[in-house]
Structure formats: C-alpha cells, structure tokens
mmCIF file of C-alpha atoms in Angstrom:
data_model
loop_
_atom_site.group_PDB
_atom_site.id
_atom_site.type_symbol
_atom_site.label_atom_id
_atom_site.label_comp_id
_atom_site.label_asym_id
_atom_site.label_seq_id
_atom_site.Cartn_x
_atom_site.Cartn_y
_atom_site.Cartn_z
ATOM 1 C CA MET V 1 123.248 114.365 89.004
ATOM 2 C CA ASP V 2 122.974 111.575 86.453
ATOM 3 C CA MET V 3 119.751 109.860 85.399
ATOM 4 C CA ARG V 4 120.467 106.729 87.424
ATOM 5 C CA ARG V 5 121.011 108.736 90.587
ATOM 6 C CA ILE V 6 117.859 110.809 90.108
ATOM 7 C CA VAL V 7 115.768 107.668 89.576
ATOM 8 C CA ALA V 8 117.442 106.022 92.595
ATOM 9 C CA VAL V 9 116.439 109.017 94.740
ATOM 10 C CA LEU V 10 112.879 108.778 93.424
ATOM 11 C CA ALA V 11 112.800 105.044 94.141
ATOM 12 C CA GLU V 12 114.105 105.605 97.656
ATOM 13 C CA GLU V 13 111.481 108.274 98.311
ATOM 14 C CA ALA V 14 108.717 106.022 96.955
ATOM 15 C CA GLY V 15 109.855 103.192 99.195
ATOM 16 C CA GLN V 16 109.965 105.461 102.222
ATOM 17 C CA GLN V 17 106.518 106.910 101.546
ATOM 18 C CA LEU V 18 105.065 103.419 101.165
ATOM 19 C CA HIS V 19 106.822 102.218 104.314
ATOM 20 C CA ASP V 20 105.599 105.226 106.293
ATOM 21 C CA GLN V 21 102.112 104.704 104.836
ATOM 22 C CA VAL V 22 102.122 108.252 103.478
ATOM 23 C CA TRP V 23 101.480 106.751 100.059
ATOM 24 C CA GLU V 24 98.888 104.024 99.875
ATOM 25 C CA LEU V 25 98.469 102.665 96.392
ATOM 26 C CA THR V 26 94.946 102.005 95.226
ATOM 27 C CA SER V 27 94.196 98.868 93.246
ATOM 28 C CA SER V 28 94.117 100.964 90.061
ATOM 29 C CA ASP V 29 97.519 102.496 90.984
ATOM 30 C CA ARG V 30 98.949 99.005 91.461
ATOM 31 C CA ALA V 31 97.542 97.814 88.144
ATOM 32 C CA LEU V 32 98.902 100.848 86.282
ATOM 33 C CA ALA V 33 102.313 100.587 87.968
ATOM 34 C CA LEU V 34 102.507 96.882 87.104
ATOM 35 C CA THR V 35 101.474 97.485 83.487
ATOM 36 C CA THR V 36 103.932 100.359 83.160
ATOM 37 C CA GLY V 37 106.792 98.319 84.621
ATOM 38 C CA THR V 38 106.025 95.421 82.293
ATOM 39 C CA SER V 39 105.843 97.736 79.285
ATOM 40 C CA LEU V 40 109.174 99.323 80.205
ATOM 41 C CA ARG V 41 110.725 95.866 80.509
ATOM 42 C CA ASP V 42 109.399 94.996 77.037
ATOM 43 C CA VAL V 43 111.012 98.131 75.589
ATOM 44 C CA VAL V 44 114.405 98.217 77.324
ATOM 45 C CA GLY V 45 115.843 94.764 77.728
ATOM 46 C CA PRO V 46 118.826 93.420 79.655
ATOM 47 C CA PRO V 47 122.174 95.233 79.325
ATOM 48 C CA ASP V 48 123.777 92.617 77.070
ATOM 49 C CA VAL V 49 120.832 92.748 74.660
ATOM 50 C CA GLN V 50 120.627 96.543 74.563
ATOM 51 C CA GLU V 51 124.365 97.112 74.206
ATOM 52 C CA ALA V 52 124.493 94.797 71.173
ATOM 53 C CA LEU V 53 121.967 96.962 69.316
ATOM 54 C CA PRO V 54 122.861 99.855 67.006
ATOM 55 C CA GLN V 55 122.634 103.237 68.717
ATOM 56 C CA ILE V 56 119.668 104.295 66.598
ATOM 57 C CA THR V 57 117.689 101.288 67.868
ATOM 58 C CA ARG V 58 118.766 101.956 71.444
ATOM 59 C CA LEU V 59 117.535 105.536 71.064
ATOM 60 C CA GLU V 60 114.208 104.303 69.654
ATOM 61 C CA HIS V 61 113.799 102.039 72.689
ATOM 62 C CA LEU V 62 114.564 104.868 75.109
ATOM 63 C CA ARG V 63 112.106 107.166 73.375
ATOM 64 C CA GLU V 64 109.482 104.432 73.541
ATOM 65 C CA ALA V 65 110.153 104.111 77.278
ATOM 66 C CA LEU V 66 109.474 107.843 77.616
ATOM 67 C CA ALA V 67 106.235 107.388 75.679
ATOM 68 C CA VAL V 68 105.174 104.549 77.998
ATOM 69 C CA LEU V 69 105.786 106.770 81.015
ATOM 70 C CA ALA V 70 103.977 109.719 79.451
ATOM 71 C CA VAL V 71 100.875 107.663 78.617
ATOM 72 C CA SER V 72 100.860 106.156 82.112
ATOM 73 C CA LEU V 73 101.257 109.603 83.658
ATOM 74 C CA ALA V 74 98.226 110.773 81.691
ATOM 75 C CA ARG V 75 96.171 107.964 83.256
ATOM 76 C CA THR V 76 96.828 108.688 86.920
ATOM 77 C CA HIS V 77 97.089 111.402 89.529
ATOM 78 C CA GLY V 78 98.485 111.898 92.998
ATOM 79 C CA ARG V 79 101.699 110.328 94.188
ATOM 80 C CA LEU V 80 101.980 107.800 91.361
ATOM 81 C CA ALA V 81 101.704 110.661 88.870
ATOM 82 C CA TRP V 82 104.296 112.649 90.814
ATOM 83 C CA PHE V 83 106.649 109.650 90.797
ATOM 84 C CA MET V 84 106.209 109.134 87.047
ATOM 85 C CA SER V 85 106.625 112.849 86.408
ATOM 86 C CA GLY V 86 109.926 112.788 88.279
ATOM 87 C CA ALA V 87 111.033 109.782 86.234
ATOM 88 C CA LEU V 88 110.159 111.536 82.975
ATOM 89 C CA ASN V 89 112.039 114.597 84.121
ATOM 90 C CA ALA V 90 115.104 112.475 84.945
ATOM 91 C CA LEU V 91 115.067 110.926 81.471
ATOM 92 C CA GLU V 92 114.422 114.228 79.686
ATOM 93 C CA PRO V 93 117.950 114.466 78.187
ATOM 94 C CA VAL V 94 117.043 111.522 75.915
ATOM 95 C CA LEU V 95 114.661 113.856 74.071
ATOM 96 C CA ARG V 96 117.610 115.918 72.835
ATOM 97 C CA TRP V 97 119.650 112.981 71.568
ATOM 98 C CA ARG V 98 120.094 111.982 67.980
ATOM 99 C CA ALA V 99 121.811 108.901 66.629
ATOM 100 C CA MET V 100 122.526 110.175 63.128
ATOM 101 C CA PRO V 101 125.151 112.706 62.052
ATOM 102 C CA ALA V 102 123.932 115.984 60.639
ATOM 103 C CA ASP V 103 125.336 116.195 57.129
ATOM 104 C CA HIS V 104 124.068 119.692 56.365
ATOM 105 C CA GLY V 105 122.004 122.224 58.211
ATOM 106 C CA GLY V 106 120.920 122.521 61.812
ATOM 107 C CA THR V 107 120.042 119.784 64.246
ATOM 108 C CA PHE V 108 117.268 121.579 66.168
ATOM 109 C CA GLY V 109 119.442 121.540 69.270
ATOM 110 C CA THR V 110 119.957 117.781 69.317
ATOM 111 C CA VAL V 111 123.261 116.184 70.262
ATOM 112 C CA LEU V 112 124.984 112.882 69.586
ATOM 113 C CA ALA V 113 124.982 110.825 72.768
ATOM 114 C CA ASP V 114 127.871 108.525 73.577
ATOM 115 C CA PRO V 115 127.479 104.831 74.485
ATOM 116 C CA GLU V 116 127.905 105.568 78.197
ATOM 117 C CA GLN V 117 124.933 107.941 78.098
ATOM 118 C CA TYR V 118 122.783 105.247 76.480
ATOM 119 C CA THR V 119 123.836 102.797 79.181
ATOM 120 C CA GLU V 120 123.063 105.328 81.917
ATOM 121 C CA ALA V 121 119.570 105.985 80.530
ATOM 122 C CA GLU V 122 118.870 102.263 80.056
ATOM 123 C CA ASP V 123 120.015 101.559 83.629
ATOM 124 C CA ALA V 124 117.659 104.294 84.853
ATOM 125 C CA VAL V 125 114.764 102.692 82.959
ATOM 126 C CA ARG V 126 115.620 99.296 84.475
ATOM 127 C CA LEU V 127 115.611 100.845 87.942
ATOM 128 C CA LEU V 128 112.171 102.295 87.176
ATOM 129 C CA GLN V 129 111.027 98.844 86.052
ATOM 130 C CA ASP V 130 112.224 97.333 89.321
ATOM 131 C CA THR V 131 110.713 100.097 91.438
ATOM 132 C CA LEU V 132 107.322 99.838 89.758
ATOM 133 C CA THR V 133 107.351 96.073 90.234
ATOM 134 C CA ARG V 134 108.406 96.422 93.874
ATOM 135 C CA ILE V 135 105.706 98.941 94.759
ATOM 136 C CA THR V 136 103.003 96.701 93.296
ATOM 137 C CA THR V 137 103.892 93.916 95.718
ATOM 138 C CA PRO V 138 101.771 94.283 98.870
#
C-alpha cells in the first residue's frame, strides 16, 4: 500500500471515529492538530511549487514534515497520538531516501527515490494537512 493510501485510510478512520463520537478532541488536541497542520503546510507546499524544487530540497521538506509530526506526537497522547503515529509510520520510507549519489563507499542502506515517490510522499503530507484542519473544525 502506498503512502497516500495509508494516510487516506487513517483519515477515513479519524473521520469515522469523530462522527461516531468515539474520538472527542479536547481543546488542546484541536490546538495541536491545527498547529501541526499549519506547520506541515508551511513545509510542504502546493504540487507545482514542490515539483519545481531540486530533489534534495524536496527531501529536506519531507524530512522536516516528519520532524513536525514527531514533535507533535511527543506532545500528545490518546487517539491524536495514535493518528500521528500512524502517519509517521506511513511516511517512514522517506527516512531511507537520499538525494545524492554515493560516489564511494556505503550508503547506510539509503536509496535514491524517484520523482514519483517524492510526489506520493508530498501528496500524503497534504492529505495529513487537510485531515488535521478538518478535524479541528467543530
């Protein structure tokens, strides 16, 4: 399953839990979700902007998105933490990507990602942005 699909499943589950009132966000959950969504939007921009960037910059932005999620995860618990943990898990392949060729020696298990993989990861981050914004709206 690709990153977009995993995040879509997470978003669907979050929506269902909120609809069924299984998950009731506290005011601090809403604030953190809103801040996280905004921070993700600041890091990974619209497709036309991202695709015009060099791959190394795109990778930096994706890694920063992972950092935003990790810091937010550290600041919460319960269902919001579970949602963010699932999102981090979905985006985990980004951690093994590199944007530079290995001239000599090993690469510590990293791989060169192709442009389609960058687009997939960026789309997944945008879906997270949208989901976090949506769940903060009462």
